[in-house]
Amino acid sequence: MQLYLPIAEVSVNAFLLLGLGGLVGMLSGMFGVGGGFLITPLLFMAGIPPAVAVATSANQIVASSFSALLSHLRRRTVDIPMGVVLLIGGLIGSALGVVVFNILKAQGQVDLLVKLCYVVFLGTVGGLMLVESLRALQRSRRSGGAPVRRKHNWVHNLPFKMKFRVSGLYISVIPPLLVGLLVGVLAAIMGVGGGFIMVPAMIYLLGVPTKVVIGTSLFQIIFVTAFTTMLHATTNYTVDMVLALLLIIGGVIGAQVGARVGTMMKAEQLRILLAVLVLAVCGQLAFDLLLRPTELYSLERVGGAV
Amino acid sequence: MTRWLLLWVFVALGSSAVAEEIVMGLSQDEVAITASFDGSDILIFGAVKRTVASAPLPPLGVVITISGPRTPVIVRHKERRFGIWVNTSSVEVDAAPSFYAVASSAPLSEVLSETENLRHSVTLNRAIRSIGADVDNTADYTEALIRIRSNDDLYKVAEGAIDFDEETLFRTSISLPANLVEGNYATRIFLTREGAIVDRYDTVIAVQKVGVERWLFNLSREQPAIYGGLSLLLAIAAGWAASAGFAAFRR
């Protein structure tokens, strides 16, 4: 069934979009990532103009993250104080990120820098996560599944300590603020929610338990993507509500399924899966940069749509 | 005597100027883009009206063009730098139609002379205007633009696609693709003889979004804050509905 999208001004298959939304929603529920790093390139491939794809996927992420967050709230796996601290950092960061983005845009090449950002961050995060979780899996097999005691490091010696009950942490607010800030900057530049950076940063830098990480990350992502959606809707007019609705319908269903599947799997297995996925997307993007493109020229309509 | 001569000249001039005229019709002069819009075929037909009997003259030809709204387009070129493919240079094409179709009753080179093509900008190369490009090989960029848009079915050349019966009735069908942009689509019909244009007829096909499509589009431009808020509300509501739905389902 073909559907004409009013803002994107293209006609696409409605079921294809529902399927894409469902796939990304599932990832959102399972891993706590918004899926922006996946949906945006997929929408490009479906023939949606890049500007519309970026803005609309932000809107879609709000829906799937909210749906997944509700299931996490029901299971009490959201650390709201931690989420708020991350969010404060995140909003400051995304404001900074927009400034950086505009500077890069003025110099051209923003396309390339975004892609390079993706390759570097996805590669690093995915690689680290894969190595670490494979090691953890081996360790848990050897020691018969005994939990590994978290070590104290420099993170625990900073001032402004705060108790995060759900995470079982008593740490300074500075590291989560900084993590939020960094993620906010990257999120604004790369046009994603930032879950794929946030999740490993919370696990490895802050020592938040994996089960709590996902719900908390979702909590933060909702606000960041809602902010991005409003920004795109009011400045570039590139949020396509019909496209968003289709992705959302697929996405919310997928998110529910994903949240269920996520609880059935071991934390290490979840992390390995996410690492493999992140590396796969990274590999695809790296290939695009390295291989000779079939079409050396590309078009860009000036002055926004119409 | 001079008066007689003048009158004769007037008659001769007048008759030759309006000897052959285009009368045309369209299957539709409006294209409504609805939610289920999947492209549209437009039938363009017409006849040649003669005030004098058809003398044994060289054969007539018909050329029809449809052009979407013209907008500036940046064409970027990639080159290999440090092992990766990077956009290195670009040309801004000042006005490129979002859609362009040319149809003719015979090969274009036969029915249209180069001079007339230049004057009326009929062929694709002429319809795209690029002034002030600072790169030497501008032609490569224009070619790339035509190639990319042709692959998307937005630019098409259909030589010999017009049925022209008895040098009087002509008819052709031009398909508009699904990825159509709103606007006025200028339609021109040229009647030619030996490459020279004998008559020209201009009309407009209005392509417009209707219904929900129209409403959403207008809202997004006129009330962007409300539109954005509505999008977010939709997202939150859908997220909640799905969660509640699944919770009820599980019980």
Coordinates of C-alpha atoms in Angstrom, one line a residue, chain A residues 109-248:
Chain A
Q109 CA 31.4 18.9 5.1
V110 CA 28.9 18.4 7.9
D111 CA 27.7 15.3 6.2
L112 CA 31.2 13.7 6.3
L113 CA 31.8 14.8 9.9
V114 CA 28.5 13.2 11.1
K115 CA 29.4 10.0 9.3
L116 CA 32.9 10.0 10.7
C117 CA 31.5 10.6 14.2
Y118 CA 29.2 7.6 13.7
V119 CA 32.1 5.4 12.6
V120 CA 34.4 6.4 15.4
F121 CA 31.9 6.3 18.2
L122 CA 30.0 3.2 17.1
G123 CA 33.3 1.4 16.5
T124 CA 34.8 2.3 19.9
V125 CA 31.7 1.7 21.9
G126 CA 30.7 -1.5 20.1
G127 CA 34.2 -2.9 20.3
L128 CA 34.7 -2.1 24.0
M129 CA 31.3 -3.5 24.8
L130 CA 31.9 -6.7 22.9
V131 CA 35.3 -7.4 24.5
E132 CA 34.0 -6.5 28.0
S133 CA 30.8 -8.6 27.8
L134 CA 32.6 -11.6 26.3
R135 CA 35.0 -11.4 29.2
A136 CA 32.2 -11.1 31.7
L137 CA 30.4 -14.0 30.2
Q138 CA 33.5 -16.2 30.5
R139 CA 34.1 -15.0 34.1
S140 CA 30.5 -15.8 35.1
R141 CA 30.8 -19.3 33.6
R142 CA 34.0 -20.0 35.5
S143 CA 32.9 -18.6 38.9
G144 CA 29.5 -20.2 38.6
G145 CA 27.5 -16.9 38.1
A146 CA 28.7 -15.1 41.2
P147 CA 28.3 -11.3 40.8
V148 CA 31.5 -9.4 40.3
R149 CA 32.2 -6.8 43.0
R150 CA 32.5 -3.3 41.6
K151 CA 35.8 -1.7 42.4
H152 CA 36.2 1.8 43.8
N153 CA 37.9 4.2 41.4
W154 CA 38.5 7.9 41.1
V155 CA 34.8 8.4 40.3
H156 CA 34.0 7.7 44.0
N157 CA 36.3 10.3 45.4
L158 CA 34.6 13.4 44.0
P159 CA 32.5 15.9 46.0
F160 CA 28.6 16.5 45.9
K161 CA 27.8 12.9 46.7
M162 CA 24.2 11.8 46.2
K163 CA 22.4 8.6 47.0
F164 CA 20.9 6.8 43.9
R165 CA 18.8 4.2 45.7
V166 CA 17.5 2.2 42.7
S167 CA 21.1 1.9 41.3
G168 CA 22.5 1.1 44.8
L169 CA 25.1 3.9 44.3
Y170 CA 26.4 6.6 46.4
I171 CA 28.5 8.8 44.1
S172 CA 29.2 12.4 43.2
V173 CA 26.8 14.1 40.7
I174 CA 29.7 15.4 38.7
P175 CA 30.4 12.2 36.6
P176 CA 26.7 11.7 35.6
L177 CA 26.4 15.4 34.7
L178 CA 29.5 15.1 32.5
V179 CA 28.3 11.9 30.9
G180 CA 24.9 13.6 30.2
L181 CA 26.7 16.7 28.8
L182 CA 29.0 14.6 26.5
V183 CA 26.0 12.6 25.2
G184 CA 24.0 15.7 24.7
V185 CA 26.7 17.3 22.5
L186 CA 27.0 14.1 20.4
A187 CA 23.3 13.7 20.2
A188 CA 22.8 17.1 18.7
I189 CA 25.6 16.6 16.2
M190 CA 24.7 13.1 15.2
G191 CA 20.9 13.6 15.3
V192 CA 20.2 10.7 17.6
G193 CA 19.0 10.2 21.2
G194 CA 22.4 9.0 22.3
G195 CA 21.4 5.8 24.1
F196 CA 24.1 3.8 22.4
I197 CA 26.7 6.0 24.1
M198 CA 24.7 6.6 27.3
V199 CA 24.2 2.9 28.1
P200 CA 27.9 1.8 28.0
A201 CA 28.9 5.1 29.7
M202 CA 26.5 4.4 32.6
I203 CA 27.6 0.8 32.9
Y204 CA 31.4 1.3 32.7
L205 CA 32.0 4.8 34.0
L206 CA 29.3 5.1 36.6
G207 CA 28.8 1.5 37.5
V208 CA 25.0 1.5 37.3
P209 CA 23.5 -2.0 37.1
T210 CA 22.6 -3.0 33.5
K211 CA 18.9 -3.6 34.3
V212 CA 18.5 -0.1 35.7
V213 CA 20.6 1.5 33.0
I214 CA 18.1 0.8 30.3
G215 CA 15.1 2.4 32.0
T216 CA 17.1 5.3 33.1
S217 CA 18.6 5.9 29.7
L218 CA 15.1 5.8 28.2
F219 CA 13.9 8.4 30.7
Q220 CA 16.7 10.8 29.6
I221 CA 16.2 10.0 25.8
I222 CA 12.6 11.0 25.9
F223 CA 13.3 14.5 27.0
V224 CA 16.3 15.0 24.6
T225 CA 14.4 13.7 21.6
A226 CA 11.3 15.7 22.4
F227 CA 13.5 18.8 22.6
T228 CA 15.1 17.9 19.2
T229 CA 11.6 17.3 17.6
M230 CA 10.4 20.8 18.7
L231 CA 13.6 22.4 17.4
H232 CA 13.3 20.7 14.0
A233 CA 9.5 21.4 13.7
T234 CA 9.9 25.1 14.5
T235 CA 13.1 25.9 12.5
N236 CA 13.3 23.5 9.6
Y237 CA 9.7 22.3 9.2
T238 CA 10.9 18.8 8.6
V239 CA 8.8 16.7 11.0
D240 CA 6.5 14.5 9.0
M241 CA 3.5 13.5 11.1
V242 CA 2.2 10.9 8.8
L243 CA 5.6 9.2 8.6
A244 CA 6.0 9.5 12.3
L245 CA 2.6 7.9 12.9
L246 CA 3.5 4.9 10.8
L247 CA 6.9 4.5 12.5
I248 CA 5.3 5.0 15.9

